[in-house]
Short mmCIF file of C-alpha atoms in Angstrom, two decimals:
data_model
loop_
_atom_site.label_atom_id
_atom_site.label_comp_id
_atom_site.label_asym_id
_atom_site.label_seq_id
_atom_site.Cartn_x
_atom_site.Cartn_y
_atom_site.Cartn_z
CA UNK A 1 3.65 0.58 17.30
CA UNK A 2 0.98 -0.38 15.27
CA UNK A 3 1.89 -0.14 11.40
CA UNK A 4 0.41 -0.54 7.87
CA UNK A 5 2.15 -1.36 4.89
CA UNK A 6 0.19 -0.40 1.55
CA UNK A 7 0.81 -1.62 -1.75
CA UNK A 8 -1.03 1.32 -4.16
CA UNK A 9 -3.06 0.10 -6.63
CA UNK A 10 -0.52 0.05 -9.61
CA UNK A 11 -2.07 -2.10 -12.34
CA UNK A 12 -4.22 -0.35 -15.34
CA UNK A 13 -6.73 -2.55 -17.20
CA UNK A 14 -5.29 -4.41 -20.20
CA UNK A 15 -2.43 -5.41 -17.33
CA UNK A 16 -4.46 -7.03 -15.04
CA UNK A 17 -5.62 -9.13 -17.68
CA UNK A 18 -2.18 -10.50 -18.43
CA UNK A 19 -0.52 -10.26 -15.11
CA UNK A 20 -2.37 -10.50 -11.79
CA UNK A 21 -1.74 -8.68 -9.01
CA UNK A 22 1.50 -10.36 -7.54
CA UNK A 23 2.54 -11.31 -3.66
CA UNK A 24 4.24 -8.12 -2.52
CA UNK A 25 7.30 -9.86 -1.15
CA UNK A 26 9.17 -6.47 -0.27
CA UNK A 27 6.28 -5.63 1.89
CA UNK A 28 6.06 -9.25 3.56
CA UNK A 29 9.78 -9.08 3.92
CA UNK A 30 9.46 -5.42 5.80
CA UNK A 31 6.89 -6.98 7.94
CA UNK A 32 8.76 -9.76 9.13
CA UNK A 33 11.40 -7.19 10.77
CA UNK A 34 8.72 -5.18 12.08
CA UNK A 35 6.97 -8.10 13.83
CA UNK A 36 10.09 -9.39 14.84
CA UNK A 37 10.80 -6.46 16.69
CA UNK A 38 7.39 -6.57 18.31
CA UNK A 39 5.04 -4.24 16.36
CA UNK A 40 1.89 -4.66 15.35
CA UNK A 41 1.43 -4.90 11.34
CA UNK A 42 -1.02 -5.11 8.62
CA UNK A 43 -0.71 -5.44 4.85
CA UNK A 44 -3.20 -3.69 2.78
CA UNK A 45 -3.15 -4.56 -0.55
CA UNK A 46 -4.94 -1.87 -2.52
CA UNK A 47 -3.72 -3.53 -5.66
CA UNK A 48 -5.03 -6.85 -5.61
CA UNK A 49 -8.55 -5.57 -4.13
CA UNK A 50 -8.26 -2.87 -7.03
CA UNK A 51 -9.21 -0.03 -4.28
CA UNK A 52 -9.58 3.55 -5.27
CA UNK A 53 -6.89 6.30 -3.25
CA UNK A 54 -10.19 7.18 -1.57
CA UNK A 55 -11.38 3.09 -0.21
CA UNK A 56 -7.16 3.33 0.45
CA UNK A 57 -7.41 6.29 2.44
CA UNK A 58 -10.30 4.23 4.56
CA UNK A 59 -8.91 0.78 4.80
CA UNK A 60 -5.65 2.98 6.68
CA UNK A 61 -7.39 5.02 8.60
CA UNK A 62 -9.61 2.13 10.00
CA UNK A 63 -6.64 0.58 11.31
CA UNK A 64 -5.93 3.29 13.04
CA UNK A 65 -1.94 3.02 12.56
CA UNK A 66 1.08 4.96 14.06
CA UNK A 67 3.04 4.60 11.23
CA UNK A 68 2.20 3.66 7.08
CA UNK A 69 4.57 2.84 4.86
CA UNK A 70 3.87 2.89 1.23
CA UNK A 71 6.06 0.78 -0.92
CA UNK A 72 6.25 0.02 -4.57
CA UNK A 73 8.35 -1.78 -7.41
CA UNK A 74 10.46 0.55 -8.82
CA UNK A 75 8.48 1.87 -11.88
CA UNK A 76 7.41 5.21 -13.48
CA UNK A 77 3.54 3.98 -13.42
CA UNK A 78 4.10 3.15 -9.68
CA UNK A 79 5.69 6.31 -8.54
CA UNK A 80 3.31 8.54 -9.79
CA UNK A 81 0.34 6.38 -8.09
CA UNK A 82 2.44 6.16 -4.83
CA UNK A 83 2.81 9.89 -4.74
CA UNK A 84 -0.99 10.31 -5.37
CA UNK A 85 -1.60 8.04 -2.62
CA UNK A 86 1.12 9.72 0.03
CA UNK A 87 -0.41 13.28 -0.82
CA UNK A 88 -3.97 11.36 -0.12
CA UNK A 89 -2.77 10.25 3.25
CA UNK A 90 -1.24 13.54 4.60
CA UNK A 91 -4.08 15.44 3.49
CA UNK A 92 -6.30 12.79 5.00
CA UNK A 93 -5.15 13.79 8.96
#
């Protein structure tokens, strides 16, 4: 099964000035188990290439996955964005 893991783009402005985007270890971690079992798996980190829902929506769909997950630290800011995102997505098929 070929997968994608996203990491929504999260940070705002003044926050990316004092905290770079950081190495999304739950989504590495999630990965590992994936590949393990013998999937095939991509990361895209809309974050740290600060891409819009819309570049998002392409950077999935040109992987052409069976399954995306969408993961995020547990945060108000970051729920909100991942729901934007996951309405994107099912609206994008």
């Amino acid at each position: 099964m070929r997968c994608v893991l996203v990491v929504p783009a999260l940070r705002w402005i003044s926050s990316r000035i004092a905290i770079p985007p950081q190495v999304p270890l739950g989504h590495l971690m999630v990965a590992s188990q994936l590949l393990r079992e013998g999937h095939d798996v991509s990361i895209l980190d809309a974050d740290a290439q600060r891409l819009t829902i819309e570049a998002t929506i392409i950077g999935i769909l040109e992987r052409k996955p069976d399954c995306v997950l969408v993961g995020h630290p547990a945060s108000t800011i970051a729920h909100t964005r991942s729901m934007e995102l996951l309405r994107a997505i099912k609206h994008s098929n």
